[in-house]
Structures are given as structure tokens and as C-alpha cells.
Amino acid sequence: MGNVFTRLYVGNGAFDIVGKRVRWYITSAIILLVCIGSMVFNGFNLGIDFKGGTKISLPSVSQSGQAISSTAVEDSYAKALPGKKPNAVQAVGSGASATIQIKSPALNVQEVASLKAALAQDLTPQGGQSAISDSAVSASWGGEISGKALWALFWFFIVVTAFLAFYFEWRMAVGALVAVFHDVIITAGVYSLVGFEVTPATVIGLLTILGFSLYDTVVVFDKVKENTRGLLGLTRRTYAEAANLALNQTLMRSINTSLIALLPVIGLLVVGVGILGVGTLQDLALVQLVGMFIGALSSIFIATPVLVDLKMRDPKYIAQAKRVAARRAKASSPQAAGGIESTDDEALASDLRKEEALAAAASVPHRTAKAGDVRRRPTGKRHR
């Protein structure tokens, strides 16, 4: 186990990620089909901001000082409005400011008055009936937020595609966009499968995970670009092998970055649920937690393999891969000793020496000079 982590840190883990890309494609395709099927047939648990309705808020503590439970609120609601039930009953906040919020389908004035009277009589919240507030929520506001989010997503993809195509190349732009779409669809599918409530904060959180996914992908692509510079003139490794080496060299960095990025999100989720109660912070942190985890995986298992498949459609790289195979076949025979390109062989030897030095530095302690190795200063007079 220790050897595995050492190899990860020095970047020569030799994990064949690109070579097994068909396996990752099949796994992702199955997950995507499940998520898309859930979104089509199950839909989403849309919050009151998207469907519209009435929101009732009351103190979470009764006049006797006892906490009011969500079950008691639901029972009082059913008693006041037979045949109807609330969409959600949630405790929000903490301490003296803690409240219970009832998210209900749209109620008329008479129904709101009956519900408030029943809640005041059954639960006796602090402040009495005057402490129970109500507000009507229009579905147009959630729709407006969604519309703006879709426009932001559209322009985001346009700008990112142009930047990646200019700085790298169009194939890398396609690989990055495939990974981002993969992240968005799976994150949305998880919400549909589990039944998490979709709120405007969820939509905003979904936009924030796009940057994280692209950040990790760009780091890997930059290393791929470095490893494949001048590759067509060499025969030591194929484009797929050079890209896989880049993944191994950045793998530990990707893991560390993802873990560090997830820690504050987990903290935000704990604060949002455990301290402040279910609310906007929870919605924002939940989508970020799911999206960042999926984004970390896609930058490793989706983006670079897609790039390799696109590159290997280029006749130049197909021919280079054939030259690599021919060189290796020739090198494996006893008669091939003098037929290997000297410049390519020197470059390969340099790479091997570098990797061996990194591995030795990570696992072997620094050797101190022995007493006999120290050069002593000569004694006696110095002749001028």
C-alpha cells in the first residue's frame, strides 16, 4: 500500500486509465441512461419557487417551552384542511430564531385563515396566532431564475469552447465539454433519483460545479500537451501512452485538490443542516457535493480518454502508433540493436533516469558522506 502511494506522489503510478477507457465509457453510459430515465419518467421534486404555492411560518417552540415537531404540524394541517397535505414541513434556523416552515400548494384567503387558527389552537406557538405568518409564492420567479441560468450555461459553454480551442486545440475543447455535460446530467439525475428538492439555490449550485470540473480537466490537458510536444517525430510512446502518463503525473494532485475542495462544502452542508436547519445553504452545498465528486471522476476517466479517441482518428497519430509498434517489435529481436534511433533512445533513457530518480528520492533516505569521503585540507606550508 505504501508503495502505491509513493508511486502516486512521484507520478509514475503506471495506472492504465486510458488503455481501459472502454470500461469507463460503458460504466458512464449505464449511469447516464439510469439518470436520464429517472429524469424522463420520475421528473424532479420541484420546490415551491418553481411550482408556486403558499408558505406558512411559525415559531418552533410552544408557549410552554416545548419544541413543536414536524409531525404535529402535519397533523394540524390535515385537521384544518381535510383532503390536502403540505409539500414539505421543515425546521429552519436555530435558537430563538428557529421556525417551522410549511410549504403548501396554493391556498385561498379562507384556507390560510383556517390553517393559521388551527395551528395556533393545536400547537400554541410562542406569540400566538399573530406570530404565524404567510406568504404567496409565484412560480414565475423560479422560472425566471431557471431561464437566466440556462442562458448563463449557454454563454459559459461558448466562452469555454473558444478558450480551450484557442489555448489547446478543438479536440481538447470537445473532451472537456463532454466531461462537463456528463457532470451536469449525472448531478441532475442524482437529484431526480433520490428525490432531493430542486430550488433556485440548487440551480445556482449546479452552475458553480462547472468551473471545478473544467479546472481539473485543464490541468490534466496542460500536462498532456507538455508530454506530447514533438511526439510525431519520436517512436518511444504513442499519444495514448503519453496522455496516460500525464494522467498518472497529475493523479495525486487531482485527488488532493478534490479532497480539499470537498472539505469546505461538507462543512457548509453540516452548518446548513445541523445548525441552521434545512434551507438555502443545504440546497447549495448538496448540489456542490454531488457535482464536485462527479467532476473529479470525469476529469480523470472521461475527458482525457475522449481526447485520445479523437486524436487517434488523425492519420498522423495512427502512423506514429504503427512506427512505435514496429520499433518495439524490432527492438525485441536480437538483430535490432543497431537499428534504434539514437536521439529517441537517448530521450527514452533520460525519461527513465528521471522517473527512477524521483522514485528513489521518495523512498530512499539521503546518503550522508562517510568520513573517508571528506577531502581533507593539506597540511604544511603553501609554496608561493
PDB file of C-alpha atoms in Angstrom, residues 16-19 228 237-247 304-305 307-309 311-312 317-318 320-321:
ATOM      1  CA  ASP A  16      -3.606   2.158 -17.252  1.00  0.00           C
ATOM      2  CA  ILE A  17      -6.534   4.586 -17.250  1.00  0.00           C
ATOM      3  CA  VAL A  18      -6.529   5.454 -20.948  1.00  0.00           C
ATOM      4  CA  GLY A  19      -5.959   1.864 -22.041  1.00  0.00           C
ATOM      5  CA  THR A 228       3.049  15.138 -26.453  1.00  0.00           C
ATOM      6  CA  ARG A 237       5.468   6.043 -26.958  1.00  0.00           C
ATOM      7  CA  THR A 238       2.084   6.572 -28.597  1.00  0.00           C
ATOM      8  CA  TYR A 239      -0.246   9.501 -27.966  1.00  0.00           C
ATOM      9  CA  ALA A 240      -2.429   7.301 -25.758  1.00  0.00           C
ATOM     10  CA  GLU A 241       0.579   6.297 -23.655  1.00  0.00           C
ATOM     11  CA  ALA A 242       1.770   9.904 -23.339  1.00  0.00           C
ATOM     12  CA  ALA A 243      -1.725  11.000 -22.268  1.00  0.00           C
ATOM     13  CA  ASN A 244      -1.903   8.157 -19.761  1.00  0.00           C
ATOM     14  CA  LEU A 245       1.478   9.241 -18.364  1.00  0.00           C
ATOM     15  CA  ALA A 246       0.091  12.771 -17.939  1.00  0.00           C
ATOM     16  CA  LEU A 247      -2.878  11.381 -16.024  1.00  0.00           C
ATOM     17  CA  THR A 304      -8.662  12.539 -21.416  1.00  0.00           C
ATOM     18  CA  PRO A 305      -9.905   9.206 -22.845  1.00  0.00           C
ATOM     19  CA  LEU A 307      -9.349  13.323 -26.226  1.00  0.00           C
ATOM     20  CA  VAL A 308      -7.263  10.230 -27.011  1.00  0.00           C
ATOM     21  CA  ASP A 309     -10.031   8.689 -29.123  1.00  0.00           C
ATOM     22  CA  LYS A 311      -6.593  12.154 -31.594  1.00  0.00           C
ATOM     23  CA  MET A 312      -6.259   8.555 -32.706  1.00  0.00           C
ATOM     24  CA  TYR A 317      -1.062   9.732 -34.998  1.00  0.00           C
ATOM     25  CA  ILE A 318      -2.202   6.406 -36.415  1.00  0.00           C
ATOM     26  CA  GLN A 320       3.084   7.275 -35.436  1.00  0.00           C
ATOM     27  CA  ALA A 321       1.492   4.493 -33.362  1.00  0.00           C
TER      28      ALA A 321
END
